[in-house]
GROMACS .gro file of C-alpha atoms in nm:
model
  362
    1MET     CA    1   7.901  -4.321  -4.553
    2ALA     CA    2   8.225  -4.454  -4.644
    3PRO     CA    3   8.246  -4.650  -4.958
    4THR     CA    4   8.399  -4.947  -4.749
    5GLU     CA    5   8.071  -4.934  -4.496
    6LEU     CA    6   7.837  -4.912  -4.818
    7ALA     CA    7   7.985  -5.207  -4.984
    8THR     CA    8   7.934  -5.418  -4.650
    9SER     CA    9   7.599  -5.299  -4.613
   10LEU     CA   10   7.485  -5.396  -4.978
   11GLN     CA   11   7.655  -5.736  -4.937
   12ALA     CA   12   7.457  -5.824  -4.630
   13ILE     CA   13   7.132  -5.698  -4.757
   14MET     CA   14   7.170  -5.864  -5.107
   15PRO     CA   15   7.117  -6.241  -5.176
   16GLN     CA   16   7.399  -6.444  -5.216
   17PRO     CA   17   7.435  -6.790  -5.411
   18ALA     CA   18   7.530  -7.092  -5.225
   19ILE     CA   19   7.853  -7.240  -5.266
   20ASP     CA   20   7.889  -7.609  -5.300
   21THR     CA   21   8.199  -7.686  -5.118
   22ARG     CA   22   8.198  -8.050  -5.249
   23TYR     CA   23   8.381  -7.961  -5.588
   24THR     CA   24   8.627  -7.706  -5.431
   25THR     CA   25   8.957  -7.758  -5.256
   26PRO     CA   26   8.914  -7.720  -4.880
   27ALA     CA   27   9.163  -7.397  -4.907
   28ALA     CA   28   8.939  -7.238  -5.161
   29SER     CA   29   8.628  -7.318  -4.986
   30GLU     CA   30   8.741  -7.181  -4.652
   31ARG     CA   31   8.810  -6.874  -4.835
   32ALA     CA   32   8.488  -6.818  -5.021
   33VAL     CA   33   8.301  -6.906  -4.696
   34SER     CA   34   8.464  -6.636  -4.521
   35ARG     CA   35   8.407  -6.407  -4.789
   36VAL     CA   36   8.049  -6.490  -4.847
   37THR     CA   37   7.787  -6.508  -4.601
   38VAL     CA   38   7.423  -6.644  -4.701
   39ILE     CA   39   7.123  -6.501  -4.577
   40CYS     CA   40   6.764  -6.526  -4.669
   41PRO     CA   41   6.623  -6.202  -4.854
   42ASP     CA   42   6.281  -6.261  -4.677
   43CYS     CA   43   6.357  -6.332  -4.306
   44ARG     CA   44   6.698  -6.196  -4.312
   45ASN     CA   45   6.846  -6.478  -4.090
   46MET     CA   46   7.232  -6.458  -4.063
   47ALA     CA   47   7.215  -6.827  -4.030
   48PRO     CA   48   6.928  -6.976  -4.277
   49LYS     CA   49   6.874  -7.340  -4.239
   50LEU     CA   50   6.845  -7.442  -4.599
   51ILE     CA   51   6.687  -7.739  -4.755
   52HIS     CA   52   6.764  -7.893  -5.071
   53ASP     CA   53   6.463  -8.010  -5.271
   54PHE     CA   54   6.577  -8.222  -5.550
   55THR     CA   55   6.227  -8.324  -5.650
   56SER     CA   56   6.152  -7.980  -5.794
   57GLY     CA   57   6.496  -7.862  -5.807
   58ASP     CA   58   6.493  -7.571  -5.579
   59LEU     CA   59   6.673  -7.454  -5.277
   60LEU     CA   60   6.438  -7.378  -4.941
   61CYS     CA   61   6.463  -7.137  -4.659
   62ALA     CA   62   6.360  -7.372  -4.382
   63ASP     CA   63   6.260  -7.073  -4.173
   64CYS     CA   64   6.010  -6.899  -4.377
   65ASN     CA   65   5.987  -7.161  -4.709
   66THR     CA   66   6.103  -6.861  -4.949
   67VAL     CA   67   6.270  -7.009  -5.268
   68ILE     CA   68   6.646  -6.877  -5.247
   69GLY     CA   69   6.772  -7.097  -5.582
   70ASP     CA   70   6.613  -7.324  -5.825
   71ARG     CA   71   6.714  -7.557  -6.101
   72LEU     CA   72   6.964  -7.759  -5.874
   73ILE     CA   73   7.120  -8.063  -6.022
   74ASP     CA   74   7.077  -8.405  -5.804
   75SER     CA   75   7.428  -8.518  -5.737
   76ARG     CA   76   7.300  -8.787  -5.510
   77SER     CA   77   7.386  -9.158  -5.572
   78ALA     CA   78   7.133  -9.369  -5.827
   79TRP     CA   79   7.180  -9.674  -5.641
   80ARG     CA   80   6.787  -9.786  -5.678
   81SER     CA   81   6.833  -9.734  -6.090
   82THR     CA   82   7.146  -9.942  -6.068
   83ALA     CA   83   6.968 -10.181  -5.860
   84LYS     CA   84   6.690 -10.246  -6.111
   85ILE     CA   85   6.912 -10.263  -6.411
   86SER     CA   86   7.143 -10.529  -6.219
   87ARG     CA   87   6.804 -10.744  -6.162
   88GLN     CA   88   6.699 -10.728  -6.530
   89ALA     CA   89   7.036 -10.785  -6.618
   90GLU     CA   90   7.048 -11.108  -6.396
   91GLU     CA   91   6.699 -11.204  -6.542
   92ASP     CA   92   6.822 -11.162  -6.913
   93ALA     CA   93   7.138 -11.360  -6.827
   94ARG     CA   94   6.964 -11.656  -6.687
   95MET     CA   95   6.719 -11.680  -7.016
   96LEU     CA   96   7.022 -11.625  -7.198
   97MET     CA   97   7.202 -11.931  -7.038
   98SER     CA   98   6.872 -12.166  -7.059
   99LEU     CA   99   6.857 -12.082  -7.437
  100GLN     CA  100   7.218 -12.133  -7.461
  101THR     CA  101   7.153 -12.480  -7.288
  102ILE     CA  102   6.880 -12.586  -7.481
  103ALA     CA  103   7.057 -12.498  -7.839
  104ALA     CA  104   7.394 -12.677  -7.696
  105GLN     CA  105   7.187 -13.020  -7.650
  106ALA     CA  106   7.002 -12.980  -7.959
  107HIS     CA  107   7.339 -12.939  -8.122
  108ASP     CA  108   7.473 -13.225  -7.972
  109THR     CA  109   7.157 -13.420  -8.018
  110THR     CA  110   7.226 -13.367  -8.379
  111SER     CA  111   7.590 -13.434  -8.376
  112SER     CA  112   7.570 -13.763  -8.220
  113THR     CA  113   7.284 -13.875  -8.479
  114SER     CA  114   7.476 -13.744  -8.748
  115SER     CA  115   7.795 -13.916  -8.639
  116GLN     CA  116   7.616 -14.245  -8.572
  117SER     CA  117   7.476 -14.225  -8.935
  118ASP     CA  118   7.813 -14.133  -9.090
  119SER     CA  119   8.028 -14.403  -8.900
  120GLY     CA  120   7.757 -14.679  -8.899
  121ASN     CA  121   7.826 -14.776  -8.567
  122ASN     CA  122   7.598 -14.699  -8.274
  123SER     CA  123   7.791 -14.567  -7.932
  124PRO     CA  124   7.616 -14.692  -7.618
  125VAL     CA  125   7.709 -14.344  -7.459
  126ALA     CA  126   7.549 -14.146  -7.732
  127ALA     CA  127   7.247 -14.385  -7.709
  128GLY     CA  128   7.213 -14.336  -7.365
  129LYS     CA  129   7.212 -13.968  -7.390
  130ASP     CA  130   6.963 -13.931  -7.676
  131ALA     CA  131   6.750 -14.182  -7.435
  132ILE     CA  132   6.777 -13.933  -7.178
  133LEU     CA  133   6.700 -13.656  -7.382
  134SER     CA  134   6.404 -13.800  -7.524
  135ARG     CA  135   6.265 -13.914  -7.204
  136ALA     CA  136   6.290 -13.585  -7.060
  137LEU     CA  137   6.146 -13.417  -7.397
  138ARG     CA  138   5.845 -13.656  -7.357
  139SER     CA  139   5.783 -13.599  -6.985
  140ARG     CA  140   5.765 -13.206  -7.024
  141THR     CA  141   5.551 -13.261  -7.329
  142HIS     CA  142   5.288 -13.486  -7.131
  143GLY     CA  143   5.335 -13.269  -6.822
  144ARG     CA  144   5.182 -12.986  -7.016
  145ALA     CA  145   4.915 -13.166  -7.209
  146ALA     CA  146   4.794 -13.311  -6.889
  147ALA     CA  147   4.782 -12.946  -6.717
  148GLN     CA  148   4.605 -12.808  -7.041
  149ARG     CA  149   4.390 -13.108  -7.001
  150HIS     CA  150   4.295 -13.064  -6.669
  151GLU     CA  151   4.246 -12.707  -6.682
  152ARG     CA  152   4.011 -12.783  -6.979
  153GLN     CA  153   3.825 -13.029  -6.777
  154GLU     CA  154   3.776 -12.764  -6.474
  155ARG     CA  155   3.648 -12.528  -6.710
  156ASN     CA  156   3.375 -12.770  -6.870
  157LEU     CA  157   3.290 -12.866  -6.514
  158VAL     CA  158   3.233 -12.470  -6.413
  159ARG     CA  159   3.015 -12.432  -6.711
  160ALA     CA  160   2.811 -12.716  -6.650
  161PHE     CA  161   2.737 -12.676  -6.314
  162SER     CA  162   2.629 -12.330  -6.405
  163GLU     CA  163   2.392 -12.433  -6.661
  164ILE     CA  164   2.241 -12.693  -6.407
  165SER     CA  165   2.197 -12.448  -6.146
  166THR     CA  166   2.029 -12.206  -6.371
  167ALA     CA  167   1.770 -12.446  -6.529
  168CYS     CA  168   1.691 -12.586  -6.187
  169ALA     CA  169   1.639 -12.248  -6.038
  170THR     CA  170   1.413 -12.143  -6.363
  171MET     CA  171   1.195 -12.479  -6.269
  172ASP     CA  172   1.191 -12.381  -5.893
  173LEU     CA  173   1.361 -12.711  -5.820
  174PRO     CA  174   1.474 -12.783  -5.471
  175ARG     CA  175   1.851 -12.766  -5.372
  176ILE     CA  176   1.871 -13.151  -5.359
  177ILE     CA  177   1.770 -13.163  -5.730
  178ASP     CA  178   2.077 -12.916  -5.825
  179ASP     CA  179   2.312 -13.120  -5.623
  180THR     CA  180   2.220 -13.490  -5.746
  181ALA     CA  181   2.246 -13.361  -6.107
  182ARG     CA  182   2.587 -13.212  -6.049
  183ASP     CA  183   2.685 -13.551  -5.899
  184LEU     CA  184   2.554 -13.731  -6.195
  185TYR     CA  185   2.748 -13.477  -6.411
  186LYS     CA  186   3.043 -13.537  -6.230
  187ARG     CA  187   3.044 -13.923  -6.258
  188VAL     CA  188   2.987 -13.848  -6.674
  189ASP     CA  189   3.297 -13.636  -6.685
  190ALA     CA  190   3.492 -13.880  -6.464
  191GLU     CA  191   3.426 -14.177  -6.668
  192ASN     CA  192   3.468 -13.990  -6.992
  193LEU     CA  193   3.120 -14.048  -7.107
  194HIS     CA  194   3.039 -13.748  -7.265
  195ARG     CA  195   3.279 -13.765  -7.562
  196GLY     CA  196   3.119 -13.747  -7.887
  197LYS     CA  197   2.808 -13.666  -7.726
  198ASN     CA  198   2.613 -13.314  -7.694
  199ILE     CA  199   2.686 -13.135  -7.399
  200ASP     CA  200   2.341 -13.002  -7.325
  201ALA     CA  201   2.146 -13.309  -7.391
  202ILE     CA  202   2.399 -13.479  -7.106
  203ILE     CA  203   2.288 -13.162  -6.867
  204ALA     CA  204   1.911 -13.206  -6.951
  205THR     CA  205   1.964 -13.582  -6.894
  206CYS     CA  206   2.134 -13.531  -6.546
  207ILE     CA  207   1.834 -13.292  -6.479
  208PHE     CA  208   1.560 -13.530  -6.572
  209LEU     CA  209   1.747 -13.820  -6.389
  210ALA     CA  210   1.765 -13.625  -6.058
  211CYS     CA  211   1.422 -13.545  -6.076
  212ARG     CA  212   1.318 -13.909  -6.113
  213GLN     CA  213   1.552 -14.014  -5.813
  214LYS     CA  214   1.450 -13.759  -5.570
  215SER     CA  215   1.042 -13.874  -5.654
  216LEU     CA  216   1.006 -13.504  -5.799
  217PRO     CA  217   0.975 -13.617  -6.190
  218ARG     CA  218   0.930 -13.402  -6.468
  219THR     CA  219   0.810 -13.490  -6.808
  220PHE     CA  220   1.050 -13.477  -7.103
  221LYS     CA  221   0.841 -13.194  -7.281
  222GLU     CA  222   0.919 -12.996  -6.951
  223ILE     CA  223   1.290 -13.084  -6.965
  224CYS     CA  224   1.295 -12.997  -7.355
  225ALA     CA  225   1.111 -12.649  -7.321
  226LEU     CA  226   1.366 -12.557  -7.013
  227THR     CA  227   1.677 -12.657  -7.203
  228LYS     CA  228   1.588 -12.617  -7.574
  229VAL     CA  229   1.718 -12.977  -7.634
  230PRO     CA  230   1.497 -13.194  -7.877
  231ARG     CA  231   1.313 -13.441  -7.701
  232LYS     CA  232   1.493 -13.750  -7.911
  233ASP     CA  233   1.833 -13.630  -7.806
  234ILE     CA  234   1.723 -13.631  -7.439
  235GLY     CA  235   1.560 -13.995  -7.466
  236ARG     CA  236   1.854 -14.120  -7.639
  237THR     CA  237   2.118 -13.966  -7.382
  238PHE     CA  238   1.894 -14.116  -7.116
  239LYS     CA  239   1.913 -14.456  -7.230
  240PHE     CA  240   2.295 -14.450  -7.258
  241LEU     CA  241   2.353 -14.267  -6.934
  242LYS     CA  242   2.112 -14.524  -6.745
  243GLU     CA  243   2.320 -14.820  -6.883
  244LYS     CA  244   2.652 -14.692  -6.859
  245LEU     CA  245   2.585 -14.513  -6.489
  246GLY     CA  246   2.378 -14.797  -6.370
  247ALA     CA  247   2.181 -14.510  -6.220
  248GLU     CA  248   1.831 -14.560  -6.084
  249ALA     CA  249   1.581 -14.379  -6.255
  250GLY     CA  250   1.325 -14.410  -6.038
  251PRO     CA  251   0.953 -14.468  -6.139
  252MET     CA  252   0.692 -14.193  -6.252
  253SER     CA  253   0.350 -14.222  -6.169
  254SER     CA  254   0.052 -14.007  -6.249
  255ASP     CA  255  -0.009 -13.915  -5.888
  256ASP     CA  256   0.348 -13.763  -5.902
  257LEU     CA  257   0.231 -13.548  -6.173
  258MET     CA  258  -0.157 -13.468  -6.032
  259ALA     CA  259  -0.081 -13.192  -5.795
  260ARG     CA  260   0.157 -12.997  -6.036
  261PHE     CA  261  -0.095 -13.023  -6.317
  262CYS     CA  262  -0.378 -12.918  -6.118
  263ALA     CA  263  -0.182 -12.643  -5.976
  264ASN     CA  264  -0.084 -12.503  -6.322
  265LEU     CA  265  -0.449 -12.528  -6.423
  266SER     CA  266  -0.584 -12.300  -6.140
  267LEU     CA  267  -0.813 -12.579  -6.021
  268LEU     CA  268  -0.922 -12.592  -5.643
  269SER     CA  269  -0.845 -12.883  -5.421
  270SER     CA  270  -1.172 -13.035  -5.482
  271ALA     CA  271  -1.087 -13.116  -5.832
  272GLN     CA  272  -0.747 -13.229  -5.730
  273GLU     CA  273  -0.862 -13.434  -5.479
  274CYS     CA  274  -1.133 -13.595  -5.740
  275ALA     CA  275  -0.880 -13.652  -6.005
  276VAL     CA  276  -0.661 -13.859  -5.749
  277MET     CA  277  -0.940 -14.072  -5.656
  278LEU     CA  278  -1.036 -14.141  -6.001
  279ASN     CA  279  -0.666 -14.216  -6.056
  280GLN     CA  280  -0.668 -14.466  -5.805
  281MET     CA  281  -1.024 -14.651  -5.919
  282ALA     CA  282  -0.871 -14.649  -6.272
  283LYS     CA  283  -0.571 -14.821  -6.167
  284GLN     CA  284  -0.761 -15.089  -5.962
  285ARG     CA  285  -1.012 -15.176  -6.251
  286ASP     CA  286  -0.696 -15.156  -6.520
  287THR     CA  287  -0.923 -14.880  -6.711
  288LEU     CA  288  -0.626 -14.732  -6.862
  289ALA     CA  289  -0.382 -15.013  -6.872
  290GLY     CA  290  -0.066 -14.958  -7.100
  291LYS     CA  291  -0.123 -14.565  -7.110
  292SER     CA  292   0.142 -14.354  -6.994
  293PRO     CA  293   0.128 -14.193  -6.699
  294VAL     CA  294   0.110 -13.816  -6.852
  295SER     CA  295  -0.195 -13.961  -7.038
  296ILE     CA  296  -0.359 -14.103  -6.760
  297ALA     CA  297  -0.298 -13.798  -6.543
  298GLY     CA  298  -0.416 -13.550  -6.803
  299ALA     CA  299  -0.745 -13.743  -6.878
  300CYS     CA  300  -0.825 -13.774  -6.477
  301ILE     CA  301  -0.789 -13.411  -6.438
  302TYR     CA  302  -1.032 -13.367  -6.775
  303MET     CA  303  -1.300 -13.592  -6.618
  304ALA     CA  304  -1.282 -13.472  -6.275
  305SER     CA  305  -1.289 -13.094  -6.353
  306HIS     CA  306  -1.596 -13.136  -6.541
  307LEU     CA  307  -1.704 -13.388  -6.266
  308VAL     CA  308  -1.702 -13.092  -5.988
  309GLY     CA  309  -1.826 -12.813  -6.185
  310GLN     CA  310  -1.493 -12.660  -6.249
  311PRO     CA  311  -1.420 -12.758  -6.651
  312ARG     CA  312  -1.101 -12.723  -6.837
  313ASP     CA  313  -1.064 -12.760  -7.184
  314ALA     CA  314  -0.865 -13.059  -7.346
  315LYS     CA  315  -0.638 -12.828  -7.523
  316VAL     CA  316  -0.556 -12.618  -7.220
  317ILE     CA  317  -0.483 -12.959  -7.023
  318SER     CA  318  -0.269 -13.083  -7.303
  319HIS     CA  319  -0.069 -12.785  -7.333
  320VAL     CA  320   0.027 -12.815  -6.942
  321ALA     CA  321   0.085 -13.176  -6.959
  322GLY     CA  322   0.262 -13.219  -7.281
  323VAL     CA  323   0.046 -13.465  -7.437
  324SER     CA  324  -0.170 -13.389  -7.765
  325GLU     CA  325  -0.515 -13.310  -7.717
  326VAL     CA  326  -0.626 -13.658  -7.928
  327THR     CA  327  -0.432 -13.849  -7.663
  328ILE     CA  328  -0.641 -13.713  -7.351
  329LYS     CA  329  -0.937 -13.715  -7.539
  330ASN     CA  330  -0.870 -14.100  -7.624
  331SER     CA  331  -0.810 -14.197  -7.246
  332TYR     CA  332  -1.116 -14.008  -7.168
  333LYS     CA  333  -1.314 -14.225  -7.392
  334LEU     CA  334  -1.191 -14.545  -7.171
  335LEU     CA  335  -1.284 -14.346  -6.874
  336PHE     CA  336  -1.626 -14.245  -6.971
  337ALA     CA  337  -1.729 -14.617  -7.074
  338ASP     CA  338  -1.657 -14.705  -6.747
  339ARG     CA  339  -1.796 -14.392  -6.563
  340HIS     CA  340  -2.047 -14.582  -6.343
  341GLN     CA  341  -1.776 -14.803  -6.184
  342LEU     CA  342  -1.540 -14.567  -6.128
  343VAL     CA  343  -1.737 -14.285  -5.991
  344SER     CA  344  -1.836 -14.358  -5.670
  345GLU     CA  345  -2.052 -14.192  -5.371
  346GLU     CA  346  -1.756 -14.088  -5.181
  347MET     CA  347  -1.606 -13.898  -5.500
  348LEU     CA  348  -1.918 -13.723  -5.536
  349ARG     CA  349  -1.932 -13.568  -5.183
  350VAL     CA  350  -1.564 -13.413  -5.241
  351SER     CA  351  -1.788 -13.110  -5.383
  352PRO     CA  352  -2.137 -13.003  -5.342
  353MET     CA  353  -2.191 -12.892  -5.695
  354ALA     CA  354  -2.040 -13.268  -5.811
  355SER     CA  355  -2.271 -13.462  -6.074
  356ILE     CA  356  -2.207 -13.730  -6.317
  357GLU     CA  357  -2.451 -13.543  -6.563
  358PHE     CA  358  -2.164 -13.300  -6.615
  359LEU     CA  359  -1.942 -13.520  -6.779
  360PRO     CA  360  -1.911 -13.431  -7.144
  361THR     CA  361  -1.982 -13.725  -7.429
  362PRO     CA  362  -1.676 -13.796  -7.594
   0.00000   0.00000   0.00000
């Protein structure tokens, strides 16, 4: 084989680098293209489709994905980076302009104040500018303070509503009690009555008032045990809110407490029915006049439980009712003294085991 033919064959077989014609003159690029032919070393296509992957910096053959060249330099326009830089520059320029404006206003105010103090006369124009600037600063300050105050009120309301819902769920209170307590606290917050007060005591009092208004009363001790607020604080806050809000507390009678106390003491329906009848008879005869509803309910349950043969100790009843054992026994003494007039034949027919002889002597 002649040397010329051998060189031509080697040139066709060996891979040749791609020539970027963007940085050469038309004549030089035409001469280079006419002398060099680029083929893929794998598929040997005389006119391969080349792909410039600027992400990895490779030159690929589109037919067989063979890497022909690597470490290519991305010569495309960087218009995206330029746009980001220009946006950042615009923001910096606006911020700088606002700072310069504020500094200029402060300098003008200082200059006008100093010139007025040095000259000894007050210029109407300078005074008007100072008034406008002071009003603008005051309005800005007041607007910021109002926004912070509103945010703080919203945060306090959310916290109070969450605690009210948790307390009502713990006591198995219906949804209407939760809603009523929230409405009461919202009125307290709107009229700013909680200023200087214990927030936990206000929340406990709102629950206590809501239970009273919806005829599902709870004792002070039950609310105290639930909210961990002292009874004295709840009583003081109750009187304050009742006066300021004009809220109707609703009466609490011993009949409202009887069913819940009997259920907590695991008494049968016959004992509960007997306690209710005994309570009604005591009201008619004013046997327990002047006693609190909780004391009346505890004493009637104590007497009825022994009457029907389901005795409960006074200490257990005092723990459930939230009054002392001595208070229940003192009220029971009055009931026992009037037992022949209080216990009727109808009351004894409630249970076949009922007998007045089962009543303990105080």
